[in-house]
Amino acid sequence: MRMYRALSGIGAVLAFTLIAGCGSSDSAAGAPSTTIAAPTTTTVQTTVSATAAAATSARPTPAPMNQVQAELTMQGGPLGLLTLTNTGSRKLTVKGWPMLTFLDAANDRLSVPIQQVAVPGAGPSIGLATGRTAFAGVTWVIGNKADDSTFVATTVQLTPPGGGTPTVVTVIGTDGQPDPAPEFDLTSVKVGTWQPASQGVLTF
């Protein structure tokens, strides 16, 4: 009888130990999977963010647009000498005709008829290094402000070679000084070709 009770007690202890051991093993196996997963996700996100930031900082800066200075020097009457000077740091190529636009006092574009003429001849390809200038002639038909067919322009713009934002053309009076408030009462315009020198560009 005593032997039976002793064996029963030993069996109970072994059963308890096995059950407890199985529970501890399940808990130990489950805990690490939760603990490891969180840092792994955080590390991947941090690495991706750092890589994206590095790629953004490595993007090249867009090249600047062409930098030019344009002037229209009045010759007396409806005739002007247009000049285009490269004020940027890179060489420009000029060919053909100037691209002019005329604006009114409200800075609205006017639909002025512009005719491109081969004066003094065909427009050659001109390489303008920094500080160099190209020349063209401009003439127009003077109109009557009271006539609906007359355009009253207060600003002249020139689109740089290769495109970009139009630059305002500085109007130089016959006295050699910039005109602070130019006005052109005209019905149409003729524009000659770009030339590397001013000779002959005003012979319309």
Short mmCIF file of C-alpha atoms in Angstrom, two decimals:
data_model
loop_
_atom_site.label_atom_id
_atom_site.label_comp_id
_atom_site.label_asym_id
_atom_site.label_seq_id
_atom_site.Cartn_x
_atom_site.Cartn_y
_atom_site.Cartn_z
CA MET A 1 0.00 0.00 0.00
CA ARG A 2 2.80 2.41 0.89
CA MET A 3 4.64 1.42 -2.29
CA TYR A 4 1.59 2.24 -4.42
CA ARG A 5 1.18 5.67 -2.83
CA ALA A 6 4.85 6.44 -3.37
CA LEU A 7 4.66 5.46 -7.01
CA SER A 8 1.48 7.49 -7.46
CA GLY A 9 3.18 10.53 -5.94
CA ILE A 10 6.19 10.19 -8.19
CA GLY A 11 3.93 9.85 -11.23
CA ALA A 12 2.04 13.01 -10.30
CA VAL A 13 5.27 14.96 -9.92
CA LEU A 14 6.52 13.78 -13.31
CA ALA A 15 3.25 14.62 -15.01
CA PHE A 16 3.26 18.13 -13.50
CA THR A 17 6.83 18.66 -14.57
CA LEU A 18 6.13 17.57 -18.15
CA ILE A 19 3.07 19.82 -18.39
CA ALA A 20 4.94 22.79 -16.95
CA GLY A 21 7.85 22.12 -19.28
CA CYS A 22 5.64 22.09 -22.33
CA GLY A 23 4.04 25.40 -21.33
CA SER A 24 7.41 27.06 -20.80
CA SER A 25 8.65 25.79 -24.15
CA ASP A 26 5.62 27.25 -25.98
CA SER A 27 6.06 30.63 -24.31
CA ALA A 28 9.78 30.72 -25.02
CA ALA A 29 9.25 29.82 -28.68
CA GLY A 30 6.53 32.44 -29.17
CA ALA A 31 8.28 35.36 -27.47
CA PRO A 32 11.38 35.62 -29.67
CA SER A 33 9.33 35.70 -32.90
CA THR A 34 7.45 38.80 -31.70
CA THR A 35 10.59 40.49 -30.33
CA ILE A 36 12.67 39.91 -33.51
CA ALA A 37 9.97 40.94 -35.98
CA ALA A 38 9.63 44.54 -34.71
CA PRO A 39 13.29 45.59 -35.01
CA THR A 40 13.55 43.96 -38.45
CA THR A 41 10.67 46.06 -39.82
CA THR A 42 12.08 49.25 -38.27
CA THR A 43 15.55 48.60 -39.67
CA VAL A 44 14.24 48.03 -43.22
CA GLN A 45 12.16 51.22 -43.14
CA THR A 46 15.09 53.27 -41.86
CA THR A 47 17.38 51.88 -44.57
CA VAL A 48 14.86 52.63 -47.33
CA SER A 49 14.34 56.18 -46.05
CA ALA A 50 18.07 56.81 -45.91
CA THR A 51 18.50 55.48 -49.46
CA ALA A 52 15.70 57.70 -50.78
CA ALA A 53 17.20 60.76 -49.10
CA ALA A 54 20.61 60.02 -50.61
CA ALA A 55 19.10 59.64 -54.08
CA THR A 56 17.25 62.95 -53.74
CA SER A 57 20.38 64.83 -52.69
CA ALA A 58 22.29 63.31 -55.64
CA ARG A 59 19.92 64.66 -58.30
CA PRO A 60 21.64 67.15 -60.63
CA THR A 61 20.66 70.82 -60.49
CA PRO A 62 18.85 71.89 -63.69
CA ALA A 63 21.01 73.99 -66.03
CA PRO A 64 20.16 77.72 -65.99
CA MET A 65 18.24 79.21 -68.89
CA ASN A 66 20.04 81.32 -71.50
CA GLN A 67 20.97 84.73 -70.13
CA VAL A 68 20.81 87.60 -72.62
CA GLN A 69 20.45 91.36 -72.79
CA ALA A 70 18.41 92.90 -75.59
CA GLU A 71 18.30 96.54 -76.70
CA LEU A 72 16.46 98.39 -79.46
CA THR A 73 18.27 101.62 -80.33
CA MET A 74 16.04 104.10 -82.13
CA GLN A 75 17.48 105.47 -85.38
CA GLY A 76 14.93 108.23 -85.90
CA GLY A 77 11.53 107.48 -87.38
CA PRO A 78 10.17 103.92 -87.54
CA LEU A 79 13.56 102.22 -87.53
CA GLY A 80 15.54 100.53 -84.78
CA LEU A 81 18.77 98.56 -84.34
CA LEU A 82 18.13 95.41 -82.30
CA THR A 83 21.06 93.91 -80.40
CA LEU A 84 21.35 90.65 -78.49
CA THR A 85 24.27 90.26 -76.07
CA ASN A 86 25.19 87.01 -74.33
CA THR A 87 25.50 87.80 -70.62
CA GLY A 88 25.60 84.17 -69.49
CA SER A 89 28.49 81.80 -68.87
CA ARG A 90 27.89 79.47 -71.83
CA LYS A 91 28.08 79.97 -75.57
CA LEU A 92 24.87 80.66 -77.49
CA THR A 93 24.04 79.91 -81.10
CA VAL A 94 21.92 82.49 -82.95
CA LYS A 95 20.44 81.91 -86.38
CA GLY A 96 17.61 83.29 -88.46
CA TRP A 97 15.27 85.97 -87.16
CA PRO A 98 14.61 87.51 -83.75
CA MET A 99 11.41 86.35 -82.06
CA LEU A 100 9.70 89.54 -80.93
CA THR A 101 6.41 90.09 -79.12
CA PHE A 102 4.65 93.36 -78.31
CA LEU A 103 2.63 94.07 -75.17
CA ASP A 104 0.17 96.83 -74.32
CA ALA A 105 0.02 98.89 -71.13
CA ALA A 106 -1.83 96.06 -69.37
CA ASN A 107 0.96 93.60 -70.33
CA ASP A 108 -1.38 91.78 -72.68
CA ARG A 109 0.12 90.38 -75.87
CA LEU A 110 -0.80 92.25 -79.04
CA SER A 111 -1.44 90.43 -82.33
CA VAL A 112 0.91 92.65 -84.29
CA PRO A 113 1.59 91.29 -87.81
CA ILE A 114 5.34 90.59 -87.97
CA GLN A 115 7.04 89.88 -91.30
CA GLN A 116 10.46 88.21 -91.40
CA VAL A 117 12.56 89.59 -94.25
CA ALA A 118 16.03 88.63 -95.52
CA VAL A 119 17.72 91.95 -94.70
CA PRO A 120 20.61 92.25 -95.31
CA GLY A 121 20.56 88.59 -96.40
CA ALA A 122 20.20 85.09 -95.07
CA GLY A 123 20.80 84.67 -91.35
CA PRO A 124 24.03 82.71 -90.75
CA SER A 125 24.72 80.57 -87.70
CA ILE A 126 26.39 82.85 -85.17
CA GLY A 127 28.22 81.57 -82.10
CA LEU A 128 27.98 84.10 -79.30
CA ALA A 129 30.55 83.68 -76.55
CA THR A 130 30.06 85.56 -73.28
CA GLY A 131 29.94 89.29 -73.95
CA ARG A 132 29.47 88.95 -77.74
CA THR A 133 26.58 90.62 -79.62
CA ALA A 134 24.39 89.85 -82.64
CA PHE A 135 22.52 92.53 -84.64
CA ALA A 136 19.23 92.83 -86.54
CA GLY A 137 17.14 95.61 -88.01
CA VAL A 138 13.53 96.35 -87.09
CA THR A 139 11.13 98.69 -88.88
CA TRP A 140 7.40 99.32 -88.53
CA VAL A 141 4.48 101.15 -90.06
CA ILE A 142 3.32 104.03 -87.88
CA GLY A 143 -0.41 104.06 -87.21
CA ASN A 144 -3.02 106.41 -85.79
CA LYS A 145 -3.98 105.74 -82.17
CA ALA A 146 -7.56 106.63 -82.99
CA ASP A 147 -7.71 103.89 -85.61
CA ASP A 148 -8.78 100.40 -84.54
CA SER A 149 -6.11 98.86 -86.79
CA THR A 150 -3.32 100.52 -84.78
CA PHE A 151 -1.61 98.68 -81.94
CA VAL A 152 -0.28 100.73 -79.05
CA ALA A 153 2.68 98.83 -77.64
CA THR A 154 4.53 99.89 -74.51
CA THR A 155 6.76 96.82 -74.09
CA VAL A 156 8.83 94.79 -76.53
CA GLN A 157 9.96 91.28 -75.61
CA LEU A 158 12.55 88.99 -77.19
CA THR A 159 12.55 85.20 -76.79
CA PRO A 160 16.16 84.02 -76.23
CA PRO A 161 17.75 81.55 -78.66
CA GLY A 162 16.74 78.02 -77.69
CA GLY A 163 13.58 79.21 -75.95
CA GLY A 164 13.01 80.16 -72.35
CA THR A 165 11.39 83.12 -70.65
CA PRO A 166 11.16 86.19 -72.93
CA THR A 167 13.38 89.09 -71.90
CA VAL A 168 12.24 92.71 -72.00
CA VAL A 169 13.96 94.73 -74.71
CA THR A 170 15.41 98.00 -73.42
CA VAL A 171 14.49 100.83 -75.78
CA ILE A 172 17.33 103.32 -76.28
CA GLY A 173 16.34 106.77 -77.53
CA THR A 174 18.15 108.80 -80.18
CA ASP A 175 19.91 110.57 -77.31
CA GLY A 176 21.57 107.31 -76.32
CA GLN A 177 19.60 107.01 -73.06
CA PRO A 178 17.11 104.30 -72.06
CA ASP A 179 13.50 105.33 -72.59
CA PRO A 180 11.61 104.73 -69.29
CA ALA A 181 8.19 104.82 -71.00
CA PRO A 182 8.43 103.78 -74.65
CA GLU A 183 5.36 103.72 -76.87
CA PHE A 184 4.99 102.32 -80.37
CA ASP A 185 1.87 103.22 -82.38
CA LEU A 186 2.08 100.72 -85.24
CA THR A 187 0.10 98.58 -87.63
CA SER A 188 2.77 96.08 -88.69
CA VAL A 189 6.45 95.22 -88.20
CA LYS A 190 9.31 93.93 -90.35
CA VAL A 191 12.26 92.13 -88.77
CA GLY A 192 15.59 91.43 -90.47
CA THR A 193 17.96 88.51 -89.85
CA TRP A 194 20.54 88.19 -87.10
CA GLN A 195 24.00 89.20 -88.26
CA PRO A 196 27.45 89.11 -86.59
CA ALA A 197 27.95 92.82 -87.37
CA SER A 198 25.67 95.85 -87.73
CA GLN A 199 26.63 96.70 -91.30
CA GLY A 200 23.64 96.60 -93.63
CA VAL A 201 21.03 95.46 -91.11
CA LEU A 202 19.07 98.72 -91.38
CA THR A 203 18.75 98.75 -95.18
CA PHE A 204 15.04 97.96 -95.51
#
